[in-house]
PDB file of C-alpha atoms in Angstrom:
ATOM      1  CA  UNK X 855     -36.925  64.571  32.754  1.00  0.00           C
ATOM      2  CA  UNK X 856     -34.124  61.853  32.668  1.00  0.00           C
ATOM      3  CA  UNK X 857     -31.220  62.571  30.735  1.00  0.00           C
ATOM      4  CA  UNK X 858     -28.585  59.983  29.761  1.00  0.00           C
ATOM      5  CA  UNK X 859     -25.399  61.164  28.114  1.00  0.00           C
ATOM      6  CA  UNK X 860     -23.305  58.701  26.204  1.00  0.00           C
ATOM      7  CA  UNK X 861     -19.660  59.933  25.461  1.00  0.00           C
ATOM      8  CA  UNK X 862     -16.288  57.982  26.229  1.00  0.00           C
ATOM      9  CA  UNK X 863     -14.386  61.284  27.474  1.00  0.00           C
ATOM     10  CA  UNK X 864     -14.944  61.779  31.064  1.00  0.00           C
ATOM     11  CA  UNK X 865     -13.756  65.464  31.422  1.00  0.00           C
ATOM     12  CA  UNK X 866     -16.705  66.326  29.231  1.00  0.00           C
ATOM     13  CA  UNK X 867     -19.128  64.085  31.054  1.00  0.00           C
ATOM     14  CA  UNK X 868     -18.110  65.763  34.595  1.00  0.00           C
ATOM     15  CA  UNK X 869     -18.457  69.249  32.838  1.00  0.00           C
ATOM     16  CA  UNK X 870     -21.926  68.666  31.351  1.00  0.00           C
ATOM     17  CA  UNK X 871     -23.423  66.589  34.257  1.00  0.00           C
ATOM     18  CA  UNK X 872     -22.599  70.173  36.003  1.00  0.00           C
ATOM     19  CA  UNK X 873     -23.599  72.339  33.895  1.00  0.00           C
ATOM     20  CA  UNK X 874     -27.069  70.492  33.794  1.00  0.00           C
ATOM     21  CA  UNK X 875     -27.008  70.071  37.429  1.00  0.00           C
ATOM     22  CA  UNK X 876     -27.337  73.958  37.758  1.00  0.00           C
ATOM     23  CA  UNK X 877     -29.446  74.751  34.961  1.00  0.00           C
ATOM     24  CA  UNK X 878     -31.839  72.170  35.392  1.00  0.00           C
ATOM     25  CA  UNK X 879     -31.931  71.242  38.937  1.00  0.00           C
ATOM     26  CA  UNK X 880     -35.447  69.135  38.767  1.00  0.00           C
ATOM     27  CA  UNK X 881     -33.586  66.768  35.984  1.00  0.00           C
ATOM     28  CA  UNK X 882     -32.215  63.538  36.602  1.00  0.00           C
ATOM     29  CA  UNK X 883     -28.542  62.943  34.570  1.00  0.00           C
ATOM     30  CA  UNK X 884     -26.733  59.547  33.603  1.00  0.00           C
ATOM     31  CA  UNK X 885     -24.006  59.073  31.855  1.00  0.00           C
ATOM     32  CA  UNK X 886     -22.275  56.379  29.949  1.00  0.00           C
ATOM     33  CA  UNK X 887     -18.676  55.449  28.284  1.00  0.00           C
ATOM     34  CA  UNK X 888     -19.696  53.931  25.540  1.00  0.00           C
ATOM     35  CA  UNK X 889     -22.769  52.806  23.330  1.00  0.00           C
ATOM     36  CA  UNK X 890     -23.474  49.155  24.509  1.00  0.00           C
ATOM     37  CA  UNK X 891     -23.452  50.746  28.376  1.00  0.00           C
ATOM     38  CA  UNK X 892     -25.916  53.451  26.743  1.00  0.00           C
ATOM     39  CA  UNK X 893     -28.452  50.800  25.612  1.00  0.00           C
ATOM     40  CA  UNK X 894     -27.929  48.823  28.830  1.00  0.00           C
ATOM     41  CA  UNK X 895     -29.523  51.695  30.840  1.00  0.00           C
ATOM     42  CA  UNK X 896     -32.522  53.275  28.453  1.00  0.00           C
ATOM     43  CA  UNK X 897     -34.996  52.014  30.545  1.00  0.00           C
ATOM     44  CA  UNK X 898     -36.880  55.302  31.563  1.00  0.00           C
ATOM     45  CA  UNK X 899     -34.671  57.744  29.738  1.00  0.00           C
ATOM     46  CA  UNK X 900     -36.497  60.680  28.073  1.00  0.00           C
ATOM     47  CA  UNK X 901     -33.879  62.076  26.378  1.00  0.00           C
ATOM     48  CA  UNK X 902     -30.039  61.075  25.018  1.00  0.00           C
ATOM     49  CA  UNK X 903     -27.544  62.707  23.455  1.00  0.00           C
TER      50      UNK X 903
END
């Protein structure tokens, strides 16, 4: 499962990217700051919130 989570506040990113880390260790995570950085990477992403 690849994850990608879109969200311009980076505290939050960093907290969920480890809270996903340990609950999900077989996932892959990506993040991005902002919409148009979202849409550049959704190539192969099964899931974004």
């Amino acid at each position: 499962m690849r994850l990608l989570l879109i969200d311009d506040h980076p505290l939050f990113v960093d907290g969920f990217a480890t809270m996903i880390a340990a609950a999900r260790p077989g996932w892959q995570f990506a993040a991005a700051y902002s919409s148009a950085a979202g849409c550049a990477v959704l190539a192969g992403v099964d899931l974004v919130l």
